[in-house]
Amino acid sequence: MSAVRIFLIDDDLDDQEIFTEALQEVNPEMKCEAAGNGKLALERLMKMHQLPAAVFLDLNMPVMNGREFLSVVKQNEQLKEIPVVIYSTTNVKHTADEMMKLGASKVLSKPESFDKIVASIKSVLDELGL
């Protein structure tokens, strides 16, 4: 059985690194792949032989933002079943309802401490059964 793969879409390289480290802390068997914007992420998803178990998605990115990415993914027959977790510094209270209507599985605000990042990732993965 191959490792569970999580796909992070975030244009901030520091956030990508921190997320990957936190995911390893939650479960060293999980693999994290990352893309810096929604357009690149879509291109990579369409070429994957095995789709990720979940996508963690930032909202504010260049080229194709998180909102646009979520809309496209949830309308795509091949991709629409992938759980998408909004994971952003954007005021999630303001956007949570809209993101859930677009098909997000969960909306999270990026925590500020590493321990809280680990706890939030663990909580979401537990909710998703991963």
XYZ file of C-alpha atoms in Angstrom:
130
model
C 0.000 0.000 0.000
C 1.378 3.402 -0.911
C 1.735 6.268 1.544
C -1.151 8.664 2.100
C -0.482 11.824 0.102
C -1.598 15.316 1.034
C -1.435 18.155 -1.488
C -0.752 21.648 -0.150
C -1.467 24.636 -2.379
C 0.167 27.746 -0.954
C 2.365 30.413 -2.510
C 4.318 31.014 0.725
C 7.383 28.737 0.738
C 7.878 29.151 4.492
C 4.284 28.043 5.094
C 4.841 25.058 2.782
C 7.889 24.007 4.794
C 6.163 24.459 8.165
C 3.079 22.540 6.982
C 5.236 19.673 5.698
C 7.114 19.472 9.008
C 3.840 19.558 10.951
C 2.348 16.813 8.769
C 5.421 14.651 9.429
C 4.921 15.250 13.146
C 1.292 14.094 12.859
C 2.140 11.020 10.788
C 5.654 10.313 9.445
C 4.122 7.936 6.873
C 2.233 10.746 5.126
C 3.750 12.492 2.135
C 3.201 16.140 1.299
C 3.341 17.581 -2.195
C 3.035 21.307 -2.755
C 2.223 23.799 -5.487
C 2.489 27.585 -5.373
C -0.798 28.470 -7.072
C -4.073 26.966 -8.188
C -3.205 26.775 -11.894
C -0.018 24.808 -11.278
C -1.868 22.603 -8.785
C -4.614 21.791 -11.312
C -2.054 20.890 -13.960
C -0.280 18.570 -11.521
C -3.517 17.003 -10.233
C -4.647 16.173 -13.769
C -1.380 14.269 -14.364
C -1.358 12.300 -11.096
C -1.845 8.548 -11.275
C -2.982 8.492 -7.640
C -4.944 11.493 -6.416
C -4.107 12.918 -2.991
C -6.171 11.918 0.033
C -6.851 15.612 0.708
C -5.940 19.101 -0.468
C -5.066 21.929 1.925
C -5.705 25.188 0.084
C -4.618 28.765 0.714
C -7.005 31.424 -0.606
C -4.704 34.323 -1.491
C -2.345 33.287 -4.286
C -1.228 34.667 -7.640
C -2.275 33.262 -11.043
C -5.283 31.271 -9.737
C -6.459 31.905 -6.187
C -7.967 29.351 -3.835
C -11.566 30.326 -4.529
C -11.081 29.848 -8.289
C -9.261 26.554 -7.753
C -12.010 25.205 -5.493
C -14.709 26.112 -8.034
C -12.885 24.346 -10.866
C -12.047 21.221 -8.832
C -15.581 20.732 -7.545
C -16.944 20.916 -11.109
C -14.435 18.364 -12.426
C -15.686 14.754 -12.474
C -12.177 13.379 -11.960
C -11.311 15.643 -8.998
C -14.537 16.629 -7.248
C -14.424 13.881 -4.590
C -11.059 15.008 -3.169
C -11.636 16.671 0.221
C -10.471 20.297 0.061
C -9.585 22.023 3.321
C -9.286 25.806 3.184
C -6.129 26.633 5.133
C -5.545 30.360 5.026
C -4.653 33.509 6.937
C -7.639 35.177 5.284
C -10.424 36.018 7.732
C -12.065 32.602 7.574
C -15.138 33.719 9.492
C -15.885 36.045 6.600
C -15.383 33.424 3.894
C -16.323 30.127 5.581
C -19.943 30.003 4.373
C -18.967 30.822 0.799
C -16.170 28.219 0.777
C -18.457 25.519 2.190
C -21.074 26.321 -0.485
C -18.364 25.942 -3.131
C -17.588 22.467 -1.767
C -14.845 22.853 0.845
C -14.789 20.065 3.430
C -13.476 22.335 6.185
C -12.307 25.918 6.642
C -9.333 26.573 8.945
C -7.432 29.671 9.890
C -3.667 29.080 9.852
C -2.550 28.873 13.483
C 0.438 30.933 14.553
C 2.383 28.371 16.614
C 3.865 25.119 15.349
C 2.104 23.088 18.061
C -1.262 24.554 17.048
C -0.533 23.821 13.377
C 0.200 20.186 14.271
C -2.992 19.987 16.359
C -5.170 21.522 13.626
C -3.777 19.226 10.919
C -4.259 16.181 13.171
C -7.828 17.219 13.966
C -8.750 17.673 10.300
C -7.110 14.430 9.200
C -8.951 12.590 11.983
C -12.254 14.139 10.822
C -11.502 13.012 7.265
C -10.635 9.510 8.482
C -7.014 9.715 7.316
